Amino acid sequence: MTKFRIQLRHRRITLLVIAALVLSLVVAAGGLWFKLQGNISTAAMRGSESAPTDSRMDLNILLLGSDTRQMESSGFGQASGARSDSMVLVHIAAGNKRIDAVQIPRDTLVDMPACADTGAGEFAGGLAMMNSALNYGPACSVSAVESLTSVHLDHFIEINFEGFMSIVDALGGINVCLPVAMKDSKANLDLPAGEQTVNGSDALALARTRHAVGDGSDIARLGHQQMVMSAIVQQATSKETLAHPDRLYSFLDAATSSLTVDPGLSSLADLTSLAVRAQSVPTDQITFMTMPWQPAPQNKNRVIPSAGAQSLFASLNEDSPVVTETQDTTHDAPVQIFNAAQVPGLAAEYSAKAAKQGFNVTSVTNASAVADKSTLLTADTEEAQQTAKALAKALNLSIKPTTADVNGVQLNLGQNYQSLTQPEKSPVKTTNRKASQSLCG
């Protein structure tokens, strides 16, 4: 158990999936297991349920923050029905290599397909805002997101406002860092600048406020939602939570009581299986990002996906890394590039591309002999191997690293280098942050 806790402290995963991550800690406590199992609510994901997902493949999950407000709390207004106040498309790569969590603005216009009645009424279809789909049940939100992104969804997880607040309170609050004081009477928000611990009500207000940030639009608040998600991840996986059984159980009880999931995630065993996948993803490969957007031609106050969004969603469908303009691409292992193709300036050309993307190129020269095939050699160290893989991706080369007796990484460009070159992907412009990033960063 101690080893498992140590591992957990170094893993941070997406909001709501956190609950699944730590459920496995209570497997041995039979009574608690059955209590927590009874907390979980389910809803249909489609008009007709599909076959179970192959757990070895990549996985796409829709996280829905619902603004259903039958709450004792005051200050958040009253609403009938339900709307998705936040939507996050979470992609877990095959082999658990990375997690990309894409926020979809609720003001996004989409030509929604018709939705069958799964318990909340039917919808005839038509142009509408993304957040309105939840009025007809999670299955309609799933259909709308699939229509918008062309990404097939495997699961959904929904949580409402009251559930969100109870999770934060069960954690003893979360730490946030604000560059300036924030006040928004419409969101019940009044927080000073600087580092501070906030309770569930303030955390919700911070995630929801529009009038205290930017131009008051839905887009402007997404950066704060990323910070709040990161803060919950960090607190839920901290020793302050995992080393205190009373706080851990309170968190698990609040989380499972707040979730509505599809039938494929309806048991603690299902959620634990998902947790095992998410927990194994390297921390620096977990990224929150906002869907690239542009003003909708029908209404300047609404948005539609931009060309960058189409590129991003294509990457998710291909299960390939999303390259963003602001991501950290610095790699420490030294890189040597050799021209073994007898093409003038070839090594220098590739060296310039590598250096521009943060690689430490230490040698650029002609090879001593011509070679038919290109090779990518790497020292037997984790640093060198990760650098080699990143270098191949950055240079759009379809080539696998081979361990050899070299210093760092050695790229030998043979006469077949052109056949190895893949179409170059333009970096996606989007607001993004790593789950492990400092909350003041």
Tab-separated table of C-alpha atoms in Angstrom:
chain	number	residue	atom	x	y	z
A	1	MET	CA	0.000	0.000	0.000
A	2	THR	CA	2.864	2.382	0.867
A	3	LYS	CA	4.484	1.842	-2.522
A	4	PHE	CA	1.151	2.482	-4.240
A	5	ARG	CA	0.726	5.748	-2.353
A	6	ILE	CA	4.209	6.892	-3.345
A	7	GLN	CA	3.413	6.166	-6.976
A	8	LEU	CA	0.153	8.064	-6.746
A	9	ARG	CA	1.851	11.178	-5.424
A	10	HIS	CA	3.730	11.418	-8.686
A	11	ARG	CA	0.708	10.970	-10.945
A	12	ARG	CA	-1.901	13.565	-11.721
A	13	ILE	CA	-4.889	12.953	-13.954
A	14	THR	CA	-7.847	14.799	-15.361
A	15	LEU	CA	-10.730	16.199	-13.292
A	16	LEU	CA	-13.408	13.600	-12.395
A	17	VAL	CA	-11.213	10.682	-13.458
A	18	ILE	CA	-9.377	11.393	-10.167
A	19	ALA	CA	-12.221	9.657	-8.363
A	20	ALA	CA	-11.556	6.486	-10.307
A	21	LEU	CA	-7.810	6.701	-9.659
A	22	VAL	CA	-8.075	6.260	-5.895
A	23	LEU	CA	-11.051	3.879	-5.768
A	24	SER	CA	-8.681	0.923	-5.900
A	25	LEU	CA	-7.353	1.912	-2.458
A	26	VAL	CA	-10.588	0.717	-0.808
A	27	VAL	CA	-11.004	-2.617	-2.577
A	28	ALA	CA	-10.041	-4.507	0.574
A	29	ALA	CA	-12.607	-2.665	2.702
A	30	GLY	CA	-15.665	-4.654	1.644
A	31	GLY	CA	-18.282	-2.571	3.443
A	32	LEU	CA	-16.935	0.665	2.039
A	33	TRP	CA	-16.771	-0.883	-1.431
A	34	PHE	CA	-20.482	-1.721	-1.426
A	35	LYS	CA	-21.377	1.687	0.025
A	36	LEU	CA	-19.444	3.501	-2.685
A	37	GLN	CA	-20.807	1.203	-5.390
A	38	GLY	CA	-24.336	2.143	-4.335
A	39	ASN	CA	-23.535	5.846	-4.776
A	40	ILE	CA	-22.969	5.659	-8.534
A	41	SER	CA	-25.748	6.706	-10.922
A	42	THR	CA	-25.951	5.652	-14.563
A	43	ALA	CA	-27.578	6.989	-17.727
A	44	ALA	CA	-27.712	5.799	-21.305
A	45	MET	CA	-24.866	6.816	-23.578
A	46	ARG	CA	-26.662	6.048	-26.847
A	47	GLY	CA	-30.078	5.049	-28.071
A	48	SER	CA	-28.649	1.537	-28.355
A	49	GLU	CA	-25.567	0.659	-26.368
A	50	SER	CA	-22.428	-0.380	-28.247
A	51	ALA	CA	-20.034	-3.246	-27.510
A	52	PRO	CA	-17.479	-2.838	-24.681
A	53	THR	CA	-14.328	-0.909	-25.574
A	54	ASP	CA	-11.030	-2.764	-26.041
A	55	SER	CA	-9.036	-1.576	-23.021
A	56	ARG	CA	-5.749	-1.995	-24.924
A	57	MET	CA	-6.639	0.676	-27.452
A	58	ASP	CA	-6.911	4.451	-27.130
A	59	LEU	CA	-9.924	5.722	-25.203
A	60	ASN	CA	-12.105	8.845	-25.503
A	61	ILE	CA	-14.177	10.063	-22.545
A	62	LEU	CA	-16.549	13.037	-22.381
A	63	LEU	CA	-16.549	14.866	-19.034
A	64	LEU	CA	-19.696	16.933	-18.474
A	65	GLY	CA	-20.054	19.608	-15.792
A	66	SER	CA	-23.819	20.077	-15.446
A	67	ASP	CA	-25.483	23.278	-14.239
A	68	THR	CA	-28.514	21.502	-12.788
A	69	ARG	CA	-29.215	23.627	-9.716
A	70	GLN	CA	-31.611	22.009	-7.286
A	71	MET	CA	-29.233	23.019	-4.466
A	72	GLU	CA	-29.507	24.361	-0.957
A	73	SER	CA	-26.665	26.753	-1.758
A	74	SER	CA	-27.563	30.246	-2.897
A	75	GLY	CA	-25.888	32.597	-5.279
A	76	PHE	CA	-25.795	30.480	-8.431
A	77	GLY	CA	-29.269	31.224	-9.734
A	78	GLN	CA	-32.100	28.860	-10.579
A	79	ALA	CA	-32.515	26.863	-13.751
A	80	SER	CA	-34.864	24.221	-15.067
A	81	GLY	CA	-33.540	21.230	-16.956
A	82	ALA	CA	-29.805	20.826	-17.396
A	83	ARG	CA	-27.067	22.361	-19.507
A	84	SER	CA	-23.429	21.365	-19.785
A	85	ASP	CA	-21.594	24.272	-18.170
A	86	SER	CA	-18.292	22.653	-19.118
A	87	MET	CA	-17.315	19.902	-21.551
A	88	VAL	CA	-13.926	18.207	-21.694
A	89	LEU	CA	-12.993	15.589	-24.285
A	90	VAL	CA	-10.348	13.373	-22.679
A	91	HIS	CA	-8.179	11.183	-24.904
A	92	ILE	CA	-6.096	8.426	-23.291
A	93	ALA	CA	-3.561	7.193	-25.835
A	94	ALA	CA	-2.952	3.518	-26.588
A	95	GLY	CA	-0.236	2.193	-24.328
A	96	ASN	CA	-1.163	4.959	-21.856
A	97	LYS	CA	1.513	7.214	-23.338
A	98	ARG	CA	-0.353	10.484	-22.775
A	99	ILE	CA	-3.643	12.168	-21.896
A	100	ASP	CA	-4.974	15.120	-23.886
A	101	ALA	CA	-7.956	16.883	-22.290
A	102	VAL	CA	-9.678	19.306	-24.691
A	103	GLN	CA	-12.140	21.865	-23.343
A	104	ILE	CA	-15.055	22.518	-25.704
A	105	PRO	CA	-16.559	26.000	-25.175
A	106	ARG	CA	-20.205	25.771	-24.184
A	107	ASP	CA	-21.043	28.578	-26.647
A	108	THR	CA	-19.918	26.432	-29.569
A	109	LEU	CA	-22.522	26.170	-32.339
A	110	VAL	CA	-23.063	22.726	-33.814
A	111	ASP	CA	-25.538	21.212	-36.240
A	112	MET	CA	-26.760	18.617	-33.769
A	113	PRO	CA	-28.175	15.330	-35.013
A	114	ALA	CA	-31.554	14.152	-33.779
A	115	CYS	CA	-31.498	12.600	-30.301
A	116	ALA	CA	-33.666	9.640	-29.345
A	117	ASP	CA	-35.527	9.715	-26.026
A	118	THR	CA	-33.273	8.089	-23.409
A	119	GLY	CA	-35.279	9.419	-20.471
A	120	ALA	CA	-35.146	13.195	-20.946
A	121	GLY	CA	-37.198	13.624	-24.089
A	122	GLU	CA	-36.235	13.591	-27.755
A	123	PHE	CA	-34.669	16.290	-29.911
A	124	ALA	CA	-35.431	16.736	-33.598
A	125	GLY	CA	-31.943	18.041	-34.402
A	126	GLY	CA	-30.719	21.349	-35.813
A	127	LEU	CA	-28.290	24.209	-35.188
A	128	ALA	CA	-27.857	24.837	-31.458
A	129	MET	CA	-25.298	25.646	-28.751
A	130	MET	CA	-23.370	22.688	-27.406
A	131	ASN	CA	-24.479	23.178	-23.815
A	132	SER	CA	-28.183	22.795	-24.686
A	133	ALA	CA	-27.769	19.143	-25.678
A	134	LEU	CA	-27.728	17.989	-22.046
A	135	ASN	CA	-31.382	19.049	-21.733
A	136	TYR	CA	-32.097	15.802	-23.598
A	137	GLY	CA	-29.738	13.658	-21.537
A	138	PRO	CA	-26.023	12.777	-21.663
A	139	ALA	CA	-26.603	10.652	-24.774
A	140	CYS	CA	-27.530	13.799	-26.689
A	141	SER	CA	-24.346	15.545	-25.498
A	142	VAL	CA	-22.335	12.526	-26.628
A	143	SER	CA	-23.999	12.686	-30.049
A	144	ALA	CA	-23.381	16.435	-30.347
A	145	VAL	CA	-19.677	16.155	-29.455
A	146	GLU	CA	-19.179	13.284	-31.879
A	147	SER	CA	-20.855	15.338	-34.602
A	148	LEU	CA	-18.637	18.345	-33.855
A	149	THR	CA	-15.312	16.516	-33.529
A	150	SER	CA	-15.730	13.308	-35.598
A	151	VAL	CA	-14.148	11.568	-32.574
A	152	HIS	CA	-15.883	8.398	-31.388
A	153	LEU	CA	-16.609	8.527	-27.642
A	154	ASP	CA	-16.260	5.417	-25.484
A	155	HIS	CA	-17.596	6.769	-22.163
A	156	PHE	CA	-19.012	9.825	-20.420
A	157	ILE	CA	-18.832	11.098	-16.822
A	158	GLU	CA	-21.192	13.817	-15.591
A	159	ILE	CA	-21.070	15.873	-12.385
A	160	ASN	CA	-23.334	18.717	-11.236
A	161	PHE	CA	-22.525	21.943	-9.375
A	162	GLU	CA	-23.355	20.594	-5.920
A	163	GLY	CA	-21.274	17.497	-6.532
A	164	PHE	CA	-18.312	19.589	-7.631
A	165	MET	CA	-18.463	21.663	-4.446
A	166	SER	CA	-18.771	18.579	-2.220
A	167	ILE	CA	-15.678	17.021	-3.827
A	168	VAL	CA	-13.592	20.157	-3.220
A	169	ASP	CA	-14.855	20.453	0.370
A	170	ALA	CA	-14.122	16.769	1.008
A	171	LEU	CA	-10.523	17.454	-0.032
A	172	GLY	CA	-10.311	20.234	2.551
A	173	GLY	CA	-10.332	22.849	-0.202
A	174	ILE	CA	-7.875	23.374	-3.053
A	175	ASN	CA	-4.927	25.724	-3.494
A	176	VAL	CA	-5.119	28.355	-6.227
A	177	CYS	CA	-2.982	31.315	-7.249
A	178	LEU	CA	-4.544	34.475	-8.663
A	179	PRO	CA	-2.444	37.220	-10.309
A	180	VAL	CA	-5.086	39.837	-9.414
A	181	ALA	CA	-8.108	40.065	-7.116
A	182	MET	CA	-11.290	38.722	-8.702
A	183	LYS	CA	-14.843	39.840	-7.993
A	184	ASP	CA	-18.016	38.816	-9.824
A	185	SER	CA	-21.359	39.174	-8.028
A	186	LYS	CA	-23.104	37.132	-10.729
A	187	ALA	CA	-20.869	34.141	-9.964
A	188	ASN	CA	-20.803	34.728	-6.182
A	189	LEU	CA	-17.034	35.365	-6.414
A	190	ASP	CA	-14.874	37.645	-4.266
A	191	LEU	CA	-11.248	36.484	-3.925
A	192	PRO	CA	-8.012	38.424	-3.253
A	193	ALA	CA	-4.853	38.173	-5.349
A	194	GLY	CA	-2.139	35.645	-4.504
A	195	GLU	CA	-1.869	32.058	-3.294
A	196	GLN	CA	-4.795	30.849	-1.189
A	197	THR	CA	-6.960	27.873	-0.280
A	198	VAL	CA	-10.572	28.033	-1.452
A	199	ASN	CA	-13.599	25.950	-0.514
A	200	GLY	CA	-16.027	24.261	-2.877
A	201	SER	CA	-18.271	27.276	-3.366
A	202	ASP	CA	-15.354	29.585	-4.205
A	203	ALA	CA	-13.738	26.966	-6.457
A	204	LEU	CA	-16.973	26.653	-8.420
A	205	ALA	CA	-17.309	30.431	-8.666
A	206	LEU	CA	-13.716	30.716	-9.907
A	207	ALA	CA	-14.279	28.046	-12.551
A	208	ARG	CA	-17.548	29.624	-13.692
A	209	THR	CA	-16.852	33.358	-13.620
A	210	ARG	CA	-16.958	35.179	-16.933
A	211	HIS	CA	-17.378	38.809	-15.865
A	212	ALA	CA	-14.193	38.880	-13.746
A	213	VAL	CA	-11.911	37.771	-16.575
A	214	GLY	CA	-11.023	38.959	-20.067
A	215	ASP	CA	-13.908	40.134	-22.186
A	216	GLY	CA	-16.582	38.384	-20.125
A	217	SER	CA	-17.041	35.589	-22.650
A	218	ASP	CA	-17.200	31.852	-22.130
A	219	ILE	CA	-13.765	31.558	-23.758
A	220	ALA	CA	-12.149	33.947	-21.268
A	221	ARG	CA	-12.881	31.707	-18.279
A	222	LEU	CA	-11.405	28.497	-19.699
A	223	GLY	CA	-7.900	29.314	-18.449
A	224	HIS	CA	-9.195	29.469	-14.872
A	225	GLN	CA	-11.005	26.181	-15.379
A	226	GLN	CA	-7.675	24.632	-16.338
A	227	MET	CA	-6.115	25.967	-13.130
A	228	VAL	CA	-8.996	24.644	-10.996
A	229	MET	CA	-8.777	21.217	-12.663
A	230	SER	CA	-5.031	21.104	-12.037
A	231	ALA	CA	-5.541	22.152	-8.399
A	232	ILE	CA	-8.052	19.357	-7.780
A	233	VAL	CA	-5.713	16.846	-9.414
A	234	GLN	CA	-2.806	17.962	-7.235
A	235	GLN	CA	-4.818	17.945	-4.001
A	236	ALA	CA	-6.556	14.609	-4.645
A	237	THR	CA	-3.228	12.848	-5.296
A	238	SER	CA	-1.324	14.528	-2.459
A	239	LYS	CA	-0.181	12.796	0.729
A	240	GLU	CA	-2.535	15.065	2.691
A	241	THR	CA	-5.413	13.170	1.088
A	242	LEU	CA	-4.001	9.683	0.539
A	243	ALA	CA	-2.379	9.361	3.979
A	244	HIS	CA	-5.554	10.286	5.897
A	245	PRO	CA	-8.256	7.583	5.691
A	246	ASP	CA	-11.038	9.892	6.911
A	247	ARG	CA	-10.329	12.519	4.240
A	248	LEU	CA	-9.784	9.864	1.579
A	249	TYR	CA	-13.106	8.206	2.329
A	250	SER	CA	-14.918	11.561	2.424
A	251	PHE	CA	-13.468	12.371	-0.970
A	252	LEU	CA	-14.425	8.978	-2.443
A	253	ASP	CA	-17.928	9.189	-0.988
A	254	ALA	CA	-18.434	12.715	-2.369
A	255	ALA	CA	-17.012	11.776	-5.767
A	256	THR	CA	-19.039	8.616	-6.310
A	257	SER	CA	-22.212	10.307	-5.013
A	258	SER	CA	-21.723	13.078	-7.561
A	259	LEU	CA	-21.098	11.023	-10.678
A	260	THR	CA	-23.459	9.907	-13.405
A	261	VAL	CA	-21.741	7.554	-15.836
A	262	ASP	CA	-22.549	5.351	-18.805
A	263	PRO	CA	-23.236	1.620	-18.218
A	264	GLY	CA	-19.667	0.793	-19.255
A	265	LEU	CA	-18.358	2.641	-16.167
A	266	SER	CA	-21.146	1.682	-13.783
A	267	SER	CA	-19.126	-0.413	-11.333
A	268	LEU	CA	-16.158	0.374	-9.111
A	269	ALA	CA	-14.277	-2.331	-11.003
A	270	ASP	CA	-14.884	-0.436	-14.273
A	271	LEU	CA	-13.729	2.838	-12.741
A	272	THR	CA	-10.700	1.195	-11.173
A	273	SER	CA	-9.723	-0.303	-14.525
A	274	LEU	CA	-9.896	3.183	-16.026
A	275	ALA	CA	-7.851	4.484	-13.107
A	276	VAL	CA	-5.064	1.987	-13.703
A	277	ARG	CA	-4.723	3.265	-17.265
A	278	ALA	CA	-4.748	6.922	-16.300
A	279	GLN	CA	-2.379	6.429	-13.354
A	280	SER	CA	0.314	4.977	-15.601
A	281	VAL	CA	0.484	8.051	-17.864
A	282	PRO	CA	3.679	10.104	-17.309
A	283	THR	CA	2.912	13.410	-15.580
A	284	ASP	CA	4.518	15.515	-18.284
A	285	GLN	CA	2.320	13.844	-20.889
A	286	ILE	CA	-0.976	15.067	-19.372
A	287	THR	CA	-2.174	18.264	-21.045
A	288	PHE	CA	-5.270	20.448	-20.664
A	289	MET	CA	-6.063	22.531	-23.747
A	290	THR	CA	-8.869	24.645	-25.177
A	291	MET	CA	-10.447	23.790	-28.530
A	292	PRO	CA	-9.115	26.270	-31.126
A	293	TRP	CA	-12.057	28.396	-32.237
A	294	GLN	CA	-13.222	31.296	-34.374
A	295	PRO	CA	-16.360	33.488	-34.269
A	296	ALA	CA	-19.424	31.830	-35.752
A	297	PRO	CA	-20.539	33.463	-39.016
A	298	GLN	CA	-24.171	33.338	-37.830
A	299	ASN	CA	-23.466	35.084	-34.504
A	300	LYS	CA	-20.253	36.834	-33.419
A	301	ASN	CA	-21.092	35.964	-29.788
A	302	ARG	CA	-20.893	32.238	-30.574
A	303	VAL	CA	-17.939	30.150	-31.765
A	304	ILE	CA	-17.180	27.294	-34.138
A	305	PRO	CA	-14.075	25.093	-34.441
A	306	SER	CA	-11.193	26.655	-36.380
A	307	ALA	CA	-8.819	24.889	-38.752
A	308	GLY	CA	-6.559	24.274	-35.747
A	309	ALA	CA	-9.379	22.390	-34.041
A	310	GLN	CA	-9.795	20.127	-37.038
A	311	SER	CA	-6.068	19.347	-36.869
A	312	LEU	CA	-6.331	18.686	-33.126
A	313	PHE	CA	-9.303	16.331	-33.480
A	314	ALA	CA	-7.573	14.547	-36.369
A	315	SER	CA	-4.614	13.911	-34.056
A	316	LEU	CA	-6.934	12.385	-31.450
A	317	ASN	CA	-8.501	10.151	-34.094
A	318	GLU	CA	-5.055	9.058	-35.257
A	319	ASP	CA	-3.928	8.611	-31.640
A	320	SER	CA	-0.964	10.848	-32.398
A	321	PRO	CA	0.509	13.631	-30.202
A	322	VAL	CA	-1.054	17.093	-30.438
A	323	VAL	CA	1.684	19.622	-31.197
A	324	THR	CA	0.879	22.988	-29.612
A	325	GLU	CA	2.740	26.257	-30.108
A	326	THR	CA	3.302	26.758	-26.404
A	327	GLN	CA	4.270	23.277	-25.291
A	328	ASP	CA	7.712	22.691	-23.782
A	329	THR	CA	9.902	21.031	-26.397
A	330	THR	CA	13.295	21.285	-24.681
A	331	HIS	CA	15.277	18.005	-24.701
A	332	ASP	CA	18.559	17.649	-22.833
A	333	ALA	CA	20.318	14.702	-24.503
A	334	PRO	CA	22.919	15.830	-27.093
A	335	VAL	CA	21.955	15.240	-30.735
A	336	GLN	CA	24.381	14.556	-33.607
A	337	ILE	CA	23.160	14.750	-37.214
A	338	PHE	CA	25.103	13.126	-40.056
A	339	ASN	CA	24.571	13.521	-43.806
A	340	ALA	CA	24.972	10.021	-45.284
A	341	ALA	CA	22.930	10.772	-48.418
A	342	GLN	CA	25.410	12.978	-50.326
A	343	VAL	CA	22.805	15.775	-50.516
A	344	PRO	CA	24.502	19.181	-49.995
A	345	GLY	CA	23.286	20.997	-46.875
A	346	LEU	CA	21.014	18.138	-45.746
A	347	ALA	CA	22.421	17.795	-42.223
A	348	ALA	CA	22.394	21.573	-41.747
A	349	GLU	CA	18.743	21.756	-42.863
A	350	TYR	CA	17.629	19.128	-40.356
A	351	SER	CA	19.826	20.627	-37.661
A	352	ALA	CA	18.093	24.006	-38.035
A	353	LYS	CA	14.669	22.357	-37.689
A	354	ALA	CA	15.765	20.439	-34.601
A	355	ALA	CA	17.382	23.434	-32.911
A	356	LYS	CA	14.289	25.568	-33.540
A	357	GLN	CA	12.217	23.039	-31.589
A	358	GLY	CA	14.523	22.980	-28.579
A	359	PHE	CA	16.899	20.095	-29.279
A	360	ASN	CA	20.535	20.329	-28.183
A	361	VAL	CA	22.317	19.755	-31.517
A	362	THR	CA	26.047	19.362	-30.797
A	363	SER	CA	27.375	18.056	-34.126
A	364	VAL	CA	26.406	18.564	-37.784
A	365	THR	CA	28.617	16.925	-40.405
A	366	ASN	CA	28.915	14.646	-43.414
A	367	ALA	CA	29.117	10.920	-42.729
A	368	SER	CA	32.348	9.096	-43.570
A	369	ALA	CA	30.475	6.856	-46.017
A	370	VAL	CA	27.269	6.902	-48.058
A	371	ALA	CA	24.372	4.869	-46.587
A	372	ASP	CA	21.200	3.632	-48.251
A	373	LYS	CA	19.112	3.578	-45.079
A	374	SER	CA	18.670	6.232	-42.404
A	375	THR	CA	19.178	5.284	-38.758
A	376	LEU	CA	18.321	6.860	-35.427
A	377	LEU	CA	20.684	5.635	-32.726
A	378	THR	CA	20.317	6.325	-29.008
A	379	ALA	CA	22.321	5.689	-25.865
A	380	ASP	CA	20.854	3.250	-23.357
A	381	THR	CA	19.439	5.945	-21.088
A	382	GLU	CA	15.873	7.130	-20.514
A	383	GLU	CA	16.852	10.708	-21.356
A	384	ALA	CA	18.414	9.769	-24.703
A	385	GLN	CA	15.592	7.427	-25.686
A	386	GLN	CA	12.909	10.016	-24.942
A	387	THR	CA	14.884	12.632	-26.873
A	388	ALA	CA	15.230	10.292	-29.858
A	389	LYS	CA	11.494	9.597	-29.992
A	390	ALA	CA	10.722	13.301	-29.693
A	391	LEU	CA	13.266	14.123	-32.416
A	392	ALA	CA	11.651	11.720	-34.898
A	393	LYS	CA	8.241	13.279	-34.216
A	394	ALA	CA	9.566	16.827	-34.441
A	395	LEU	CA	11.254	16.152	-37.792
A	396	ASN	CA	8.264	14.161	-39.104
A	397	LEU	CA	10.424	11.094	-39.721
A	398	SER	CA	8.890	7.633	-39.641
A	399	ILE	CA	11.876	5.990	-37.973
A	400	LYS	CA	12.303	4.042	-34.736
A	401	PRO	CA	15.266	4.554	-32.381
A	402	THR	CA	17.808	1.768	-31.977
A	403	THR	CA	19.950	1.444	-28.855
A	404	ALA	CA	23.664	1.691	-29.658
A	405	ASP	CA	27.022	2.718	-28.185
A	406	VAL	CA	26.667	6.443	-28.928
A	407	ASN	CA	26.717	9.642	-26.929
A	408	GLY	CA	23.116	10.856	-26.633
A	409	VAL	CA	21.295	10.636	-29.976
A	410	GLN	CA	22.709	10.158	-33.449
A	411	LEU	CA	20.605	10.728	-36.591
A	412	ASN	CA	22.143	9.376	-39.790
A	413	LEU	CA	20.275	10.626	-42.858
A	414	GLY	CA	20.630	7.984	-45.563
A	415	GLN	CA	19.532	8.098	-49.188
A	416	ASN	CA	16.022	6.915	-48.232
A	417	TYR	CA	15.370	9.941	-45.994
A	418	GLN	CA	12.652	11.337	-48.283
A	419	SER	CA	10.603	8.130	-48.105
A	420	LEU	CA	10.645	8.424	-44.305
A	421	THR	CA	9.332	11.988	-44.266
A	422	GLN	CA	5.712	12.321	-43.172
A	423	PRO	CA	3.383	15.285	-43.866
A	424	GLU	CA	4.338	18.154	-41.581
A	425	LYS	CA	1.765	19.203	-38.987
A	426	SER	CA	1.409	22.860	-38.102
A	427	PRO	CA	1.437	23.567	-34.345
A	428	VAL	CA	-2.049	24.089	-32.901
A	429	LYS	CA	-2.675	27.522	-31.383
A	430	THR	CA	-4.518	26.969	-28.117
A	431	THR	CA	-4.503	27.839	-24.426
A	432	ASN	CA	-2.964	24.851	-22.648
A	433	ARG	CA	-1.198	23.729	-19.501
A	434	LYS	CA	0.309	20.537	-18.054
A	435	ALA	CA	-1.438	18.914	-15.097
A	436	SER	CA	1.775	19.173	-13.075
A	437	GLN	CA	2.363	22.864	-13.840
A	438	SER	CA	2.702	25.304	-10.965
A	439	LEU	CA	-0.635	26.898	-10.120
A	440	CYS	CA	1.094	30.282	-10.192
A	441	GLY	CA	2.544	29.577	-13.626
